[in-house]
Short mmCIF file of C-alpha atoms in Angstrom, two decimals:
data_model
loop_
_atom_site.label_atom_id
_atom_site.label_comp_id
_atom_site.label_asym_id
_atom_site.label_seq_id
_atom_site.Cartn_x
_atom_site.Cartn_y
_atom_site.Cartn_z
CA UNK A 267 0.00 0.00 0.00
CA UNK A 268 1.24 3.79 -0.26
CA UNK A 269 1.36 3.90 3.21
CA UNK A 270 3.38 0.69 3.53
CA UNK A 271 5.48 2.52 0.88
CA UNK A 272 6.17 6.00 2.67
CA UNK A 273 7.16 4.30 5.99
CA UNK A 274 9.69 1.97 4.30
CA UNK A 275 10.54 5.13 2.49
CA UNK A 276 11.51 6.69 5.66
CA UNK A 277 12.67 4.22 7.32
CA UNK A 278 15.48 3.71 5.39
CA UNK A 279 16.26 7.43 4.60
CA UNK A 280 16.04 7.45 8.60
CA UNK A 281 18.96 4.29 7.90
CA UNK A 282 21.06 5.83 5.92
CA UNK A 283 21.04 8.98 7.68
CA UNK A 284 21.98 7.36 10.75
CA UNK A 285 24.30 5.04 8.56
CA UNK A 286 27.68 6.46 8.56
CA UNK A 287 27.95 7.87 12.16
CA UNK A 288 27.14 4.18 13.20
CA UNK A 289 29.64 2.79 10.34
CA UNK A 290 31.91 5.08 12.02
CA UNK A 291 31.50 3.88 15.77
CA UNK A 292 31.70 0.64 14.76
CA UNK A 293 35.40 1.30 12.94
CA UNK A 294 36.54 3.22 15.94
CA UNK A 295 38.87 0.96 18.71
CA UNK A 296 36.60 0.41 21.38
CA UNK A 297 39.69 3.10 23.24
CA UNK A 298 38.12 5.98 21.30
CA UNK A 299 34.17 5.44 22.12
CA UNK A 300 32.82 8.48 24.18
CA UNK A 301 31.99 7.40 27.49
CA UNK A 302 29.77 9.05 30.35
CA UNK A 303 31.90 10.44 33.25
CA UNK A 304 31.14 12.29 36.73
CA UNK A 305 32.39 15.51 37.03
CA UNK A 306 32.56 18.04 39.77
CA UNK A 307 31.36 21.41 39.54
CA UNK A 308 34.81 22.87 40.35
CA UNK A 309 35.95 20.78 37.40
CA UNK A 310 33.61 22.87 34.38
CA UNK A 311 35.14 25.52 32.73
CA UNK A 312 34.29 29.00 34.16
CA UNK A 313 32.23 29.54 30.50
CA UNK A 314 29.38 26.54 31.71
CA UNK A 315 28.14 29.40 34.29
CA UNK A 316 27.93 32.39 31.92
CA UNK A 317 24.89 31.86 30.23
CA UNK A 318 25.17 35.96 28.99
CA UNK A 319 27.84 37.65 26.85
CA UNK A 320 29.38 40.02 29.41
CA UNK A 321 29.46 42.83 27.54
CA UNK A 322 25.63 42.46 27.37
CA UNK A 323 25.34 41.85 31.10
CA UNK A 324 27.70 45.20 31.45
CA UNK A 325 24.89 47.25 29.56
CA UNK A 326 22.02 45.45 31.41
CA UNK A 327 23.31 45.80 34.52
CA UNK A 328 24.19 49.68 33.78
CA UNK A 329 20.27 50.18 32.78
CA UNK A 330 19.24 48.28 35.93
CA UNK A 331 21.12 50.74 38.24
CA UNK A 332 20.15 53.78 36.37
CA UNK A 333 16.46 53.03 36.97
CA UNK A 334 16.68 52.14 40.39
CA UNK A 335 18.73 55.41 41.00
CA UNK A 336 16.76 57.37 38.94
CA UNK A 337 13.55 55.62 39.40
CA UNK A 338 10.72 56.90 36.32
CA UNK A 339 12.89 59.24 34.93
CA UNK A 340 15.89 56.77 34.15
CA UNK A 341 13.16 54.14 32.41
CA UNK A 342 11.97 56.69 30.21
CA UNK A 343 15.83 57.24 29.62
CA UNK A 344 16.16 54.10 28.65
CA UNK A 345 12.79 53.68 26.83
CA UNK A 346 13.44 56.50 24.66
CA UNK A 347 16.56 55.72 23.59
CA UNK A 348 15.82 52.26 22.44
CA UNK A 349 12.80 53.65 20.78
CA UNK A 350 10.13 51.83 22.61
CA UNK A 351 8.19 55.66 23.55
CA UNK A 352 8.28 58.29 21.54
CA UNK A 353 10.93 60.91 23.04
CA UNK A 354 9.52 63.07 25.68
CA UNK A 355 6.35 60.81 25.92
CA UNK A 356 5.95 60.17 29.59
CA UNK A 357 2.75 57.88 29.25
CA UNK A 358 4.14 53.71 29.83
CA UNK A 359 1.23 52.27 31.24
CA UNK A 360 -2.08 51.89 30.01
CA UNK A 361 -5.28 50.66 31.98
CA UNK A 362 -7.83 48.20 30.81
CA UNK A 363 -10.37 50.90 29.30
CA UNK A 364 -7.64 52.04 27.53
CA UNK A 365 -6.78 48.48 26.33
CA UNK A 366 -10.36 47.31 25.38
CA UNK A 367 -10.84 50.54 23.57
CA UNK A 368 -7.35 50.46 21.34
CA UNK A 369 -8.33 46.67 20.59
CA UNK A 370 -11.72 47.65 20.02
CA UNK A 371 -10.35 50.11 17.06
CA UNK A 372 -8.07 48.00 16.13
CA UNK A 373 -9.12 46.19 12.36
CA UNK A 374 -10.53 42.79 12.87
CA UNK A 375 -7.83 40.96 11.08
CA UNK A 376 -5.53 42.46 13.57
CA UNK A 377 -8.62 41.65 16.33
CA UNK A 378 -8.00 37.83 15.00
CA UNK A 379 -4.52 37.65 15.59
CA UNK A 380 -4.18 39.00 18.76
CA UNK A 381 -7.11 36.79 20.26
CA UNK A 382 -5.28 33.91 18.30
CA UNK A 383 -2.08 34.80 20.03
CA UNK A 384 -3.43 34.85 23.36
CA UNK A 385 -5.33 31.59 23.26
CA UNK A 386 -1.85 29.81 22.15
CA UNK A 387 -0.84 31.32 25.02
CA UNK A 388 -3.33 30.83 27.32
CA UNK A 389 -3.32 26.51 26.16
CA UNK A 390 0.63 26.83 26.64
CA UNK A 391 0.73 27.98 29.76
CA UNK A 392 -2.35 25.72 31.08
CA UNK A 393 -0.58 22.70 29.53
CA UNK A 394 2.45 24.32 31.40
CA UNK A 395 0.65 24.24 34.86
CA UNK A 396 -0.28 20.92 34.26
CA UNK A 397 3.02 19.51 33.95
CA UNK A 398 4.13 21.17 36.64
CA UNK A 399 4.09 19.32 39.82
CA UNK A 400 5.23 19.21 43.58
CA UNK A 401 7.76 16.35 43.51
CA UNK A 402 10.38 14.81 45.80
CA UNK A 403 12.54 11.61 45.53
CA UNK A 404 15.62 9.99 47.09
CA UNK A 405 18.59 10.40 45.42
CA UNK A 406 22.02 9.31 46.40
CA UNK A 407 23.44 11.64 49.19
CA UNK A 408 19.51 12.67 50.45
CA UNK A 409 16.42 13.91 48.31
CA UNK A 410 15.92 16.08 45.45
CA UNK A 411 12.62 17.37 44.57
CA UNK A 412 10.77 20.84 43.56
CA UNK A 413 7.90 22.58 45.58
CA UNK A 414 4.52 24.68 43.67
CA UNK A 415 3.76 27.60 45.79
CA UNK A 416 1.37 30.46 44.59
CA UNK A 417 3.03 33.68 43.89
CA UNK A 418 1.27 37.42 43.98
CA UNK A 419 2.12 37.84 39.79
CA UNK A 420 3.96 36.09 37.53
CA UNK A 421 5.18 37.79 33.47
CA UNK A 422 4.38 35.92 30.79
CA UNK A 423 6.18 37.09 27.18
CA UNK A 424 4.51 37.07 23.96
CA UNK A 425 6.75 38.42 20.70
CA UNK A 426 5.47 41.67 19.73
CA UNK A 427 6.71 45.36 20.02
CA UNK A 428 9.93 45.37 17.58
CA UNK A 429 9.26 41.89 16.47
CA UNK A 430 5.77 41.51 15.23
CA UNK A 431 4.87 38.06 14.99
#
């Protein structure tokens, strides 16, 4: 059947993809093989625990002080100057009415997409939630586990702004 035909179709494209790395093992003295070792944390390099280029940690950490020294007036420094307000616009939040009324203006293909958008996001993060779970188990040396508490909010991103989806 053409079914019967596709799978053997991928199964041995799946084959030969896999082919020569295994061809490959299998020529290699048994000396060479990669093998699973336990390492210490003082043994990783020091790169394993910088997730961030520095120099973009530098300018993060430079914007982080400025607001907190300079509270509103340093994030609209830094909002204006990366373009996300208009300069000398002071206005960064917006309340509901505000929100229902700009979506409400807002074309309906545009309408569509954004109530698209936020049901993906909405069946992510419930799927999320789900899967999420308080857990413990022995392990050697004691117990290793995670806790679920409630928090007062939580952030959830969803590409937009500079990025439109």
């Amino acid at each position: 059947s053409d079914a019967d035909w596709a799978f053997t179709r991928s199964l041995v494209s799946v084959t030969l993809l896999l082919l020569p790395p295994l061809l490959l093992v299998a020529a290699m003295p048994s000396s060479d093989l990669p093998t699973l070792r336990i390492i210490k944390a003082d043994q990783l390099p020091a790169s394993c625990f910088e997730p961030v280029d520095p120099q973009a940690r530098e300018q993060a950490l430079a914007m982080i002080e400025d607001v907190k020294a300079n509270k509103e007036d340093g994030l609209l420094k830094h909002a204006w100057r990366l373009g996300d307000l208009p300069s000398g616009d002071r206005k960064y939040t917006v309340t509901r009415d505000e929100l229902r009324a700009a979506f409400e203006a807002a074309e309906p293909s545009l309408q569509g997409l954004l109530e698209r958008v936020a049901a993906r996001v909405r069946t992510f993060a419930e799927a999320q939630r789900a899967s999420i779970t308080t857990v413990s188990t022995e392990i050697e040396g004691g117990a290793a586990g995670q806790q679920v508490v409630p928090v007062s909010s939580a952030g959830c991103y969803a590409p937009g702004g500079r990025y439109p989806l």
